Coordinates of C-alpha atoms and ligand atoms in Angstrom, one line a residue:
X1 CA -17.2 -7.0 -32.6
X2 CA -16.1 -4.5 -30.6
X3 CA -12.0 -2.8 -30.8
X4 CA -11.8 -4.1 -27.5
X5 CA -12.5 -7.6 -28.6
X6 CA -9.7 -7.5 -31.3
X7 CA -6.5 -9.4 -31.2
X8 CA -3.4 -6.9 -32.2
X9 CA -2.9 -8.2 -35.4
X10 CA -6.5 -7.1 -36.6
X11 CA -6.2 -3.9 -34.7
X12 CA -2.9 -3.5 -36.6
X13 CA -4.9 -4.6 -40.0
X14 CA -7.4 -2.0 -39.2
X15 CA -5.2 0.9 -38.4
X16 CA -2.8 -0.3 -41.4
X17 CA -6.4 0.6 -43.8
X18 CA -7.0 3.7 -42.1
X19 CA -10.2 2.1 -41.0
X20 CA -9.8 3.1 -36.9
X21 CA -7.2 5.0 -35.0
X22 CA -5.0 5.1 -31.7
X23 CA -7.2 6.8 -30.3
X24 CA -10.7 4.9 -31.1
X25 CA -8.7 1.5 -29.8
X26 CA -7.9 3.6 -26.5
X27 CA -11.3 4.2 -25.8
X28 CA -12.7 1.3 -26.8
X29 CA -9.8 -0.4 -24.3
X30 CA -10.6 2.1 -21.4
X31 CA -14.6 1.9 -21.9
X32 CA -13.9 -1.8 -21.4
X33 CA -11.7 -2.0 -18.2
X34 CA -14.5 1.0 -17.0
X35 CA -16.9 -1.7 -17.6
X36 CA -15.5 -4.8 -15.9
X37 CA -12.3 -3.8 -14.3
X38 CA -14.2 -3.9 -10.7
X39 CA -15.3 -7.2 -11.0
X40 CA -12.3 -8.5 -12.6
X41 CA -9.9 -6.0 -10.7
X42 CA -6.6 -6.8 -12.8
X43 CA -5.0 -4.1 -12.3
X44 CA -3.0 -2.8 -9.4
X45 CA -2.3 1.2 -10.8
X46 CA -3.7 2.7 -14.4
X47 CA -2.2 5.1 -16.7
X48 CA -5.9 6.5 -18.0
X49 CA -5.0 10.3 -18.4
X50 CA -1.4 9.5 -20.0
X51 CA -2.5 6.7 -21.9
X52 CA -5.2 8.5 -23.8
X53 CA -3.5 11.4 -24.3
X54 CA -0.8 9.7 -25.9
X55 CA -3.4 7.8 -28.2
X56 CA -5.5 11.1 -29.2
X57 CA -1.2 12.7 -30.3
X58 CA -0.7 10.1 -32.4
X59 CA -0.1 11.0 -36.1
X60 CA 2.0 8.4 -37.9
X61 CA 1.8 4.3 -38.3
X62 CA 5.1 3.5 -39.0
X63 CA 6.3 1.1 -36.3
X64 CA 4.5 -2.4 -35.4
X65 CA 3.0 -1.3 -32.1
X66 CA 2.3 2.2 -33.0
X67 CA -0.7 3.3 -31.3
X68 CA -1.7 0.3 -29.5
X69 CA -2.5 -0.3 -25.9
X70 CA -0.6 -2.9 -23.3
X71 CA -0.7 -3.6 -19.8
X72 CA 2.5 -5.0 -17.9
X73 CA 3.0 -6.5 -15.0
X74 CA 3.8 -5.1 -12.0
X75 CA 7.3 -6.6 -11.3
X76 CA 8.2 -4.9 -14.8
X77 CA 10.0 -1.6 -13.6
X78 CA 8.1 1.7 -15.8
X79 CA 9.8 4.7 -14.9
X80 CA 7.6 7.4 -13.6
X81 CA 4.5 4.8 -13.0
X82 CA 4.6 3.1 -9.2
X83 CA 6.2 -0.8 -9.7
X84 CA 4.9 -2.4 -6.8
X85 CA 5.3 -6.0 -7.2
X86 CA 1.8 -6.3 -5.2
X87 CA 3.8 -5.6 -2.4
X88 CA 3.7 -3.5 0.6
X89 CA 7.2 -3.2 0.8
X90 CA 7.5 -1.3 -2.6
X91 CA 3.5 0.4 -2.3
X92 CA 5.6 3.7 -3.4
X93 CA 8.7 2.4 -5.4
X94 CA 8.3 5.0 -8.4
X95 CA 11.2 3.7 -10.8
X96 CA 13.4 5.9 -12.2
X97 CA 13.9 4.2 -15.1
X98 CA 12.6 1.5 -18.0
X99 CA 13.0 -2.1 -18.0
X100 CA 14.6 -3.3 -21.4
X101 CA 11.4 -5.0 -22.3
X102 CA 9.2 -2.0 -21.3
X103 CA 11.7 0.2 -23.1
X104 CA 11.7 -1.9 -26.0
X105 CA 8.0 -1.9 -26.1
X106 CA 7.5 2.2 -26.0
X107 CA 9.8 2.4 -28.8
X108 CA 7.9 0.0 -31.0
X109 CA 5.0 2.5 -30.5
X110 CA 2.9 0.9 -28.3
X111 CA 0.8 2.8 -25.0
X112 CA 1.1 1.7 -21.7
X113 CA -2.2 1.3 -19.9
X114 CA -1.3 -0.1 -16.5
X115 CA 0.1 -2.1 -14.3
X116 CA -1.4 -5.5 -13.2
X117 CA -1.9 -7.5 -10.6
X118 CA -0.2 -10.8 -9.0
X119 CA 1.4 -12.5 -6.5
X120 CA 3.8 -10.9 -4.3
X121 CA 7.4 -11.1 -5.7
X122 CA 5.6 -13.6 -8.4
X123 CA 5.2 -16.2 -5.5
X124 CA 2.2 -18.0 -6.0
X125 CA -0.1 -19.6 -8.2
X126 CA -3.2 -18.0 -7.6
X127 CA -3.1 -14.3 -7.3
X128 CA -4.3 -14.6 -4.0
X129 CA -1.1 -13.4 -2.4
X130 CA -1.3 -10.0 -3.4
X131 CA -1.1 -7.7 -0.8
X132 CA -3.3 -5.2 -2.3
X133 CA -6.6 -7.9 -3.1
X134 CA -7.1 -10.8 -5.5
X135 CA -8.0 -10.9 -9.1
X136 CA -11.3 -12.9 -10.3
X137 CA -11.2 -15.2 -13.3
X138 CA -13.3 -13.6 -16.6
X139 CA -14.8 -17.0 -16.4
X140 CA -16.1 -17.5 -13.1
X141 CA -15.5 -14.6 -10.8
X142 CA -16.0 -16.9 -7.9
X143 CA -12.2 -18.5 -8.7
X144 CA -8.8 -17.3 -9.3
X145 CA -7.2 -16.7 -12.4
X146 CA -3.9 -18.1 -11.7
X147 CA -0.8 -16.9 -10.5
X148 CA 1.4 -15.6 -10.5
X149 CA 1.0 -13.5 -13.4
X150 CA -3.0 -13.6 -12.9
X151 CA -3.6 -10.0 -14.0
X152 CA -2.3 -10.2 -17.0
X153 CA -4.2 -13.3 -18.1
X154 CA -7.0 -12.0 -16.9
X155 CA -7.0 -8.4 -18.2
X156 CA -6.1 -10.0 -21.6
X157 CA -9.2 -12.5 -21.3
X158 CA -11.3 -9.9 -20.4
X159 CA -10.4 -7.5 -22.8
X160 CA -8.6 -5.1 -20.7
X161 CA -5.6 -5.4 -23.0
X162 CA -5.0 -6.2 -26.2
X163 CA -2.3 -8.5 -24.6
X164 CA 0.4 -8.3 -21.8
X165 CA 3.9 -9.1 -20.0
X166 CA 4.1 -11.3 -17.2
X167 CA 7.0 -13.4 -15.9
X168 CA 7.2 -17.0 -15.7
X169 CA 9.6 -18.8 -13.0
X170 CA 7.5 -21.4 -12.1
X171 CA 5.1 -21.6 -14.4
X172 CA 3.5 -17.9 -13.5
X173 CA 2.6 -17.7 -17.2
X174 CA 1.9 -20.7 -18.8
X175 CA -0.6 -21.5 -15.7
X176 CA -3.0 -18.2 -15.7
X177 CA -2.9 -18.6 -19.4
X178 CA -4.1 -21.8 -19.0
X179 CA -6.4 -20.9 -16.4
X180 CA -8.2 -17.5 -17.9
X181 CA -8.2 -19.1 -21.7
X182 CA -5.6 -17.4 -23.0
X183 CA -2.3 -17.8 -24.9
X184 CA 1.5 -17.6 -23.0
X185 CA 4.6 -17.9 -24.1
X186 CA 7.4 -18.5 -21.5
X187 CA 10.5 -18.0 -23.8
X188 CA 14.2 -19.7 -23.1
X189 CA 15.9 -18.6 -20.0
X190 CA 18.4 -15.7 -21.5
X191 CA 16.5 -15.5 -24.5
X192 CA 14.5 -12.1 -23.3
X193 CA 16.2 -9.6 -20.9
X194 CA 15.2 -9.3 -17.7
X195 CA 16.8 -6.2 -16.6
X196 CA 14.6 -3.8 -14.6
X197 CA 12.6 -6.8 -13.9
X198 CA 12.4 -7.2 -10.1
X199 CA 14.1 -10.4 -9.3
X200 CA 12.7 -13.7 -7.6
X201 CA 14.9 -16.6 -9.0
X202 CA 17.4 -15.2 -10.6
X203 CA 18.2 -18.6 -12.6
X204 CA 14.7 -19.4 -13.3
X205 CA 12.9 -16.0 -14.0
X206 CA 12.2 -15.3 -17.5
X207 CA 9.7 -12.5 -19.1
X208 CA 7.2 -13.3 -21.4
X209 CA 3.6 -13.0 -23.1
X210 CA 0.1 -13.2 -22.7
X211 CA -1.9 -12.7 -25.8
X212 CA -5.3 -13.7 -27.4
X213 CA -4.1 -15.8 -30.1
X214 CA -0.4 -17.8 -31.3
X215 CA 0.2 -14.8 -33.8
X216 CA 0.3 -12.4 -31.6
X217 CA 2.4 -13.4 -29.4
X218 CA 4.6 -14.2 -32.0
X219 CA 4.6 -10.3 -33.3
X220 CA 5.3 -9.5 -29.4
X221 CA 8.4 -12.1 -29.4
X222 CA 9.5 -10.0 -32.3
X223 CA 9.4 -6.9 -29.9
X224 CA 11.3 -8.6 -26.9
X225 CA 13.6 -11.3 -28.1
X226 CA 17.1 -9.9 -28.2
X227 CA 20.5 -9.8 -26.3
X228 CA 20.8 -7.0 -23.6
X229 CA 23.8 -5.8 -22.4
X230 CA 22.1 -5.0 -19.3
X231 CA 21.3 -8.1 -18.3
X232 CA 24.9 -10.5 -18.3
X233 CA 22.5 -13.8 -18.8
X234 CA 20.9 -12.3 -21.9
X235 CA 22.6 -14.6 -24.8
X236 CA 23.7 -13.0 -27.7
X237 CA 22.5 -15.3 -30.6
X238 CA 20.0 -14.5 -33.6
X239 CA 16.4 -13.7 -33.3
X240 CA 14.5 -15.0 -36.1
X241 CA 11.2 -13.0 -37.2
X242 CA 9.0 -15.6 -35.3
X243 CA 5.7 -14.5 -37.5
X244 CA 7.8 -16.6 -40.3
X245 CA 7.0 -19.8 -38.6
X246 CA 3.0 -19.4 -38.9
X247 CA 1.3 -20.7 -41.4
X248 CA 3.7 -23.4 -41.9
X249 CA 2.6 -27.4 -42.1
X250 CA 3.7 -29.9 -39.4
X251 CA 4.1 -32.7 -41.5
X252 CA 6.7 -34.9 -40.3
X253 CA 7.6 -32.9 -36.8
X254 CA 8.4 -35.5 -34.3
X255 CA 5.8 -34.7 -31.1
X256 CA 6.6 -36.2 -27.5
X257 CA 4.3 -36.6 -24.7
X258 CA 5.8 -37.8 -21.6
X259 CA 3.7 -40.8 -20.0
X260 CA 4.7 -39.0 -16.1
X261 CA 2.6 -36.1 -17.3
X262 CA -0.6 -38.1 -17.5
X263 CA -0.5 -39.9 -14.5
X264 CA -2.6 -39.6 -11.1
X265 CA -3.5 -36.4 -10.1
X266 CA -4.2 -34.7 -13.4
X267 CA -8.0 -34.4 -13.3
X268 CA -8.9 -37.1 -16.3
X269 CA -10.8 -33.9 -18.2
X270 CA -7.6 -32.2 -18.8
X271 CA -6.0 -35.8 -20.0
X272 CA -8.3 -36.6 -22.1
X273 CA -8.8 -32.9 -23.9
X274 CA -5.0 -32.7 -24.0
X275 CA -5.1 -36.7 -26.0
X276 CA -7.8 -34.9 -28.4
X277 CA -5.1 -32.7 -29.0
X278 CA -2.3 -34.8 -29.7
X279 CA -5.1 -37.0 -32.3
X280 CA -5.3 -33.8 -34.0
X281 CA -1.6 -33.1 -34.4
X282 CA -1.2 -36.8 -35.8
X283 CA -4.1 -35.8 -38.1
X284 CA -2.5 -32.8 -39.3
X285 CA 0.8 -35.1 -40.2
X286 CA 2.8 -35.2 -37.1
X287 CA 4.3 -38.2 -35.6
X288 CA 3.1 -38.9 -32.0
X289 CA 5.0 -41.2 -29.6
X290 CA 5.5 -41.6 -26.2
X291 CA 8.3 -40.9 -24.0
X292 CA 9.6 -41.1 -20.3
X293 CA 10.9 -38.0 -18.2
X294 CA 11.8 -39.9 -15.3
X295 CA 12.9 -37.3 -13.0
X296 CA 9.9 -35.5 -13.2
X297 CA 9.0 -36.1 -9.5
X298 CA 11.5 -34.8 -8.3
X299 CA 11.0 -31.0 -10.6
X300 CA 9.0 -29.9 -7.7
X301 CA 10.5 -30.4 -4.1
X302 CA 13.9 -29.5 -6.1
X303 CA 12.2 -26.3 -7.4
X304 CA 10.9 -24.8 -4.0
X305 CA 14.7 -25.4 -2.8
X306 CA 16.7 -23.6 -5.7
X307 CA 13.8 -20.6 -5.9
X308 CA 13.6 -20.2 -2.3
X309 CA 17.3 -20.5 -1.6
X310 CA 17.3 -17.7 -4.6
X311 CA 14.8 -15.2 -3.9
X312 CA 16.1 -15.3 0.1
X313 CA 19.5 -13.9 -1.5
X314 CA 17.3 -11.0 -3.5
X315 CA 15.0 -9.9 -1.2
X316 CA 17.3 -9.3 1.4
X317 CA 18.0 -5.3 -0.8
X318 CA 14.6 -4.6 0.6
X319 CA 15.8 -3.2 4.0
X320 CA 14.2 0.1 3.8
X321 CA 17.3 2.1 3.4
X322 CA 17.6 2.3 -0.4
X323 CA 13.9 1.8 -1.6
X324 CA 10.5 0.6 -0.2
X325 CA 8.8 1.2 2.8
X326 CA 10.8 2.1 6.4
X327 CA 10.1 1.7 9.6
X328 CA 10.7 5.1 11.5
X329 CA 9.4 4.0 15.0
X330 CA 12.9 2.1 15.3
X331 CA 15.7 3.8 17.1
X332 CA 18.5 1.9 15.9
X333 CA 19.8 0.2 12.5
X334 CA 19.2 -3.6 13.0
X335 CA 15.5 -3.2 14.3
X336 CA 14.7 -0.7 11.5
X337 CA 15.8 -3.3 9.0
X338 CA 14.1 -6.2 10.8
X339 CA 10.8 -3.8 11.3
X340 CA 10.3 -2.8 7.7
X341 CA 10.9 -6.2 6.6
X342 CA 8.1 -7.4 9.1
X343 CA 5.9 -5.0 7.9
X344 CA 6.3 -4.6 3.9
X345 CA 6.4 -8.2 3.2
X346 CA 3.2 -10.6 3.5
X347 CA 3.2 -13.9 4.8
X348 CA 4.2 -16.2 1.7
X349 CA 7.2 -14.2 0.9
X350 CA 8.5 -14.6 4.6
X351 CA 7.8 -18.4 4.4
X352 CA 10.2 -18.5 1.3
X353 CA 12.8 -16.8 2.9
X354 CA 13.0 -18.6 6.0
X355 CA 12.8 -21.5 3.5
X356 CA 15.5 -20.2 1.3
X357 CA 17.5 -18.9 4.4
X358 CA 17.5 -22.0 5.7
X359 CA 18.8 -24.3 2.6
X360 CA 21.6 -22.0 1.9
X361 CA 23.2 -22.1 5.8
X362 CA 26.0 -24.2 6.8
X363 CA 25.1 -28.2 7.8
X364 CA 22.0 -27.8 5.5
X365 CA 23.7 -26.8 2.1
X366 CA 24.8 -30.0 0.9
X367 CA 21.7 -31.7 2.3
X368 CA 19.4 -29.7 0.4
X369 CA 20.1 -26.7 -1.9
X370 CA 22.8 -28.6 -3.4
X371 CA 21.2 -32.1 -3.7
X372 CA 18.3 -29.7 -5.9
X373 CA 21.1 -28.7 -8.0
X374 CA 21.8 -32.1 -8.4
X375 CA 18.0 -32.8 -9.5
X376 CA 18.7 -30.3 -11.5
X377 CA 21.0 -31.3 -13.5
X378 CA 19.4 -34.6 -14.2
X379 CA 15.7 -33.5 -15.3
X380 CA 17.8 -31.2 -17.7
X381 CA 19.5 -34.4 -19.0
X382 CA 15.9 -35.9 -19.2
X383 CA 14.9 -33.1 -21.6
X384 CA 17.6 -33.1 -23.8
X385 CA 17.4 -36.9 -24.8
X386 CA 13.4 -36.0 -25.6
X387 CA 14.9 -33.5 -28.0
X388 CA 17.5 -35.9 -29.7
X389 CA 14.7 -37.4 -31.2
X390 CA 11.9 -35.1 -30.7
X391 CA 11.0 -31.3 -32.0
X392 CA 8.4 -30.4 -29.3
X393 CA 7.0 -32.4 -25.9
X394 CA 3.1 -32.0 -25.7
X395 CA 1.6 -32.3 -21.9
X396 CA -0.6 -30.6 -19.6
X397 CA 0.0 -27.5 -17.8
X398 CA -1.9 -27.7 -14.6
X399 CA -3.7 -30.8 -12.7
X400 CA -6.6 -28.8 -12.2
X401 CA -8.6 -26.0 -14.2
X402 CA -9.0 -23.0 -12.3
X403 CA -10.0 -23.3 -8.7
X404 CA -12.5 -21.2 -6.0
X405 CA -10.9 -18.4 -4.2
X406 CA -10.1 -18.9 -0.8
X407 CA -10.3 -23.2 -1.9
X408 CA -6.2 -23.1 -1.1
X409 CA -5.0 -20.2 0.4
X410 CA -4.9 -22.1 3.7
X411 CA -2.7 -24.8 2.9
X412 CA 0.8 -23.9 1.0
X413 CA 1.8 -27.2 0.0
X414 CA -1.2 -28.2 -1.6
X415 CA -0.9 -24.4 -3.4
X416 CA 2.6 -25.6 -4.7
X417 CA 1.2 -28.7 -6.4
X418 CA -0.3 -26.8 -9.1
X419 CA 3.1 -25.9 -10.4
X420 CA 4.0 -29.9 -10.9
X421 CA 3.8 -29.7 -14.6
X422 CA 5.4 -26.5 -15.1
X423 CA 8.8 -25.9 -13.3
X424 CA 10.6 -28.9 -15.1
X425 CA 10.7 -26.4 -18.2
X426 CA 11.8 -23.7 -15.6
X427 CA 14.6 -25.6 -14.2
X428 CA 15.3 -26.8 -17.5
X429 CA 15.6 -23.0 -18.8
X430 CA 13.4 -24.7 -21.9
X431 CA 10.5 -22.7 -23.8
X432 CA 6.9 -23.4 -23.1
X433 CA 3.9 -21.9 -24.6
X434 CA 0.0 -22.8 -23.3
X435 CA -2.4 -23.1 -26.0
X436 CA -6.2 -23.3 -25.1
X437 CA -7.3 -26.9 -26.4
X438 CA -10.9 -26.9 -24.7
X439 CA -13.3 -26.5 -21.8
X440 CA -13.9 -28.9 -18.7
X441 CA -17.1 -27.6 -16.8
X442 CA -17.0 -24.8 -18.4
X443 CA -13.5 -23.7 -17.6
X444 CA -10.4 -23.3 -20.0
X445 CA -8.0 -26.3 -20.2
X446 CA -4.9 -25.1 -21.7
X447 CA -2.1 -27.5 -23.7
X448 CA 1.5 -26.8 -22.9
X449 CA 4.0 -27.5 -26.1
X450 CA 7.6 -27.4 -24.7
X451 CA 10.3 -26.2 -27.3
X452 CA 14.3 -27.0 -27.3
X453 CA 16.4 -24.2 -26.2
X454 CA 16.3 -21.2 -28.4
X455 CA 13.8 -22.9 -30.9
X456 CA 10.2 -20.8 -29.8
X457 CA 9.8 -21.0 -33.4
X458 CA 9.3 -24.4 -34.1
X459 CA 6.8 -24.5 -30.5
X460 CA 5.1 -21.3 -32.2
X461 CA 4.8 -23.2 -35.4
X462 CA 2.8 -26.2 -33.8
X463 CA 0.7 -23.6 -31.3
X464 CA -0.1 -21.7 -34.6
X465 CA -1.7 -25.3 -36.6
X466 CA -3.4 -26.4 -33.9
X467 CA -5.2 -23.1 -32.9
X468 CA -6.4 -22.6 -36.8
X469 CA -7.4 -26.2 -36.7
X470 CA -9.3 -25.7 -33.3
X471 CA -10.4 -22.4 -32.5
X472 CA -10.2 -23.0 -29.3
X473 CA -9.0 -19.1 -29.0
X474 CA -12.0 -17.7 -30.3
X475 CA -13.8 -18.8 -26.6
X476 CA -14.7 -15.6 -24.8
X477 CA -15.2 -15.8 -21.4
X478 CA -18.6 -16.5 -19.4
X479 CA -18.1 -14.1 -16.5
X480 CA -18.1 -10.7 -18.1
X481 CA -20.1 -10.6 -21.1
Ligands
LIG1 N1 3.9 -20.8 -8.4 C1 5.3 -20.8 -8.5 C2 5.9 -20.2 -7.3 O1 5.2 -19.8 -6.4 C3 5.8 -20.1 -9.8 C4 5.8 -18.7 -9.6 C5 6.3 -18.0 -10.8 O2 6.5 -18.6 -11.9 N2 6.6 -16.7 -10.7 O3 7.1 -20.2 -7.1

């Protein structure tokens, strides 16, 4: 096996016993994304020079991520490294400062790498709505990892990281997990800070990871988790060491699957591999049952209301006075606003806005955005009955595995389909990890556990005894060998 290949906690292993170094990793990491990284093209800037010069200075293990390489992505503000949010609008935004999670991250000792690639402003589902190019799946470069954190799912499938941040409002990182073969973990809304995170829903966004296997992304969570001052919906309540919860039996634990989630639509592959899955948990001791979500029809038309009533409210900073690109042919104020904003944004992120913009203005406010609020409220209701009786809800993430590029870049609505499974746990603020749990023609199908508020743990726990029990993880992907 090559260093490349490792998960962190063997690189850690192996630089605990003196056995490699920063620096070995490094180039093992950058030999790698020199490899494949033009096929695979993940990410949107690198950090070679910095990043290996840092590795090659590094003298002490002290710290968990001493010495090991990450990649983040690019909505995460890095100060001194372009943030560009695959935008045109920010091509050029250098940050002047650290996001708490990248912050948090450099002083844990590890090395940034680069920044990767996705949707612009983390709308999408595909990766396809960058405005730089798309990203290929490490398993058939013919079709798109995901979105919209697809770089990150697919640097860490491909081995371009040892694992990543991406941010999850929709389901942007349970869905290219799912999609590339990977693991990610979309922790509770407040639970990780999202300061000097560039905002899309502000009441749905959430940071999270993308690793190779359960424990690492539990050793990341250890890294992240925490109140923030910074960030006013950070919640100030204890952060367990989330490595305690591996290795730990699930005898007992009460696991839900919600019939709605297995209905038409959800290509019968993905069913069935998911209904393997939920065999083995009552195997390993659980106790299985079936349960209703009613509402959950109604997650997705609420969803594109509250995000796009949101990020309409956000996106109207980028004017090009403070930040971002400007329009200079303009010779007065309103049509150098209007101009920059026609030029720096691409065409899904105007559709949103007009969308947005359009639920939030008077005569159409009650009618829509709050009527979603509404919805809202009752498919969080749904969730918490589940959880009176349940530890964890077991369902699919997506209705499809991973799809051609180009297959639905025409045709939005069928583009926001895919997220049918995953914005309940968004609008919910719930947990979700995805867990691979098998192939369908050759693709990754990925299981997503749903976790009570606050309780990653107990989701991490479950992840962590099905993935020994499976070794579903160990796939490597078929593109890039
Ligand atoms: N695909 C969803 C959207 O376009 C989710 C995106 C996300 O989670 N950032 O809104």
């Amino acid at each position: 096996m090559e260093l490349y290949e490792l998960t962190l906690h063997e690189l850690q292993d192996l630089l605990a016993s003196g056995e490699t170094s920063p620096a070995e990793i490094m180039a093992s990491v950058l030999g790698r994304i020199e490899a494949v990284e033009d096929r695979v093209k993940a990410y949107i800037t690198l950090n070679l020079d910095e990043a290996r010069k840092k590795a090659d200075n590094f003298k002490t293990y002290s710290k968990s991520l001493d010495g090991i390489p990450f990649a983040l992505k690019d909505i995460i503000c890095t100060r001194g490294t372009r943030t560009t949010c695959a935008s045109k609008i920010l091509e050029n935004f250098v940050p002047v400062y650290d996001a708490t999670v990248t912050r948090r991250l450099n002083d844990a000792g590890g090395i940034l790498i680069g920044k990767l690639n996705m949707d612009e402003f983390a709308m999408g589902s595909s990766t396809e709505h960058s405005a730089f190019f798309p990203t290929r799946n490490p398993w058939d470069l013919e079709r798109v990892p995901g979105g919209s954190s697809g770089g990150s799912a697919a640097a860490v499938a491909a081995g371009e990281a040892p694992f990543a941040l991406g941010t999850d409002t929709g389901g942007s990182i349970r869905q290219p997990a799912s999609f590339c073969g990977v693991v990610g973990l979309r922790p509770t809304y407040g639970r990780v800070s999202r300061w000097g995170v560039i905002a899309y829903a502000s009441s749905l966004d959430q940071v999270g990871v993308l690793s190779k296997d359960v424990e690492d992304c539990a050793l990341v969570m250890n890294q992240i988790a925490g109140y923030d001052p910074l960030d006013s919906t950070s919640v100030n309540i204890e952060v367990p060491d989330y490595t305690s919860f591996l290795n730990q039996d699930i005898k007992g634990m009460k696991i839900a699957y919600p019939r709605e989630y297995f209905g038409k639509g959800v290509d019968p592959q993905i069913t069935e591999r998911v209904k393997t899955a939920l065999k083995k948990f009552e195997e390993l001791g659980a106790v299985v049952e079936e349960v209703s979500l009613p509402h959950s029809e109604y997650a997705l038309p609420a969803y594109y209301l509250v995000a796009t009533a949101e990020a309409s409210a956000n996106l109207a900073r980028f004017d090009g006075v403070r930040y971002g690109l400007r329009d200079f042919e303009a010779d007065n104020v309103v049509d150098m606003f209007s101009l920059s904003r026609a030029r720096g944004f691409g065409s899904e992120v105007k559709r949103r806005i007009m969308l947005g913009t359009y639920a939030l203005s008077s005569g159409y406010y009650d009618a829509y955005y709050l009527k979603a609020l509404k919805v809202r409220r009752l498919i969080n209701n749904d969730f918490q009955k589940v959880f009176e009786n349940y530890d964890i809800i077991v369902c699919p993430i997506t209705p499809t595995t991973a799809f051609k590029i180009g297959e639905q870049s025409g045709d939005p609505l069928t583009l926001y389909m895919n997220d049918i499974l995953t914005v309940p746990v968004n609008m919910a603020g719930l947990p979700g990890i995805s867990v691979p749990c098998g192939l369908a023609d050759g693709l990754p199908v990925g299981m997503q556990i749903i976790g009570r508020p606050f309780d990653e743990g107990t989701m991490l726990r479950a992840a962590h005894v099905y993935e020994q029990n499976s070794g579903y993880h160990c796939m490597k992907p078929a593109g890039v060998r």
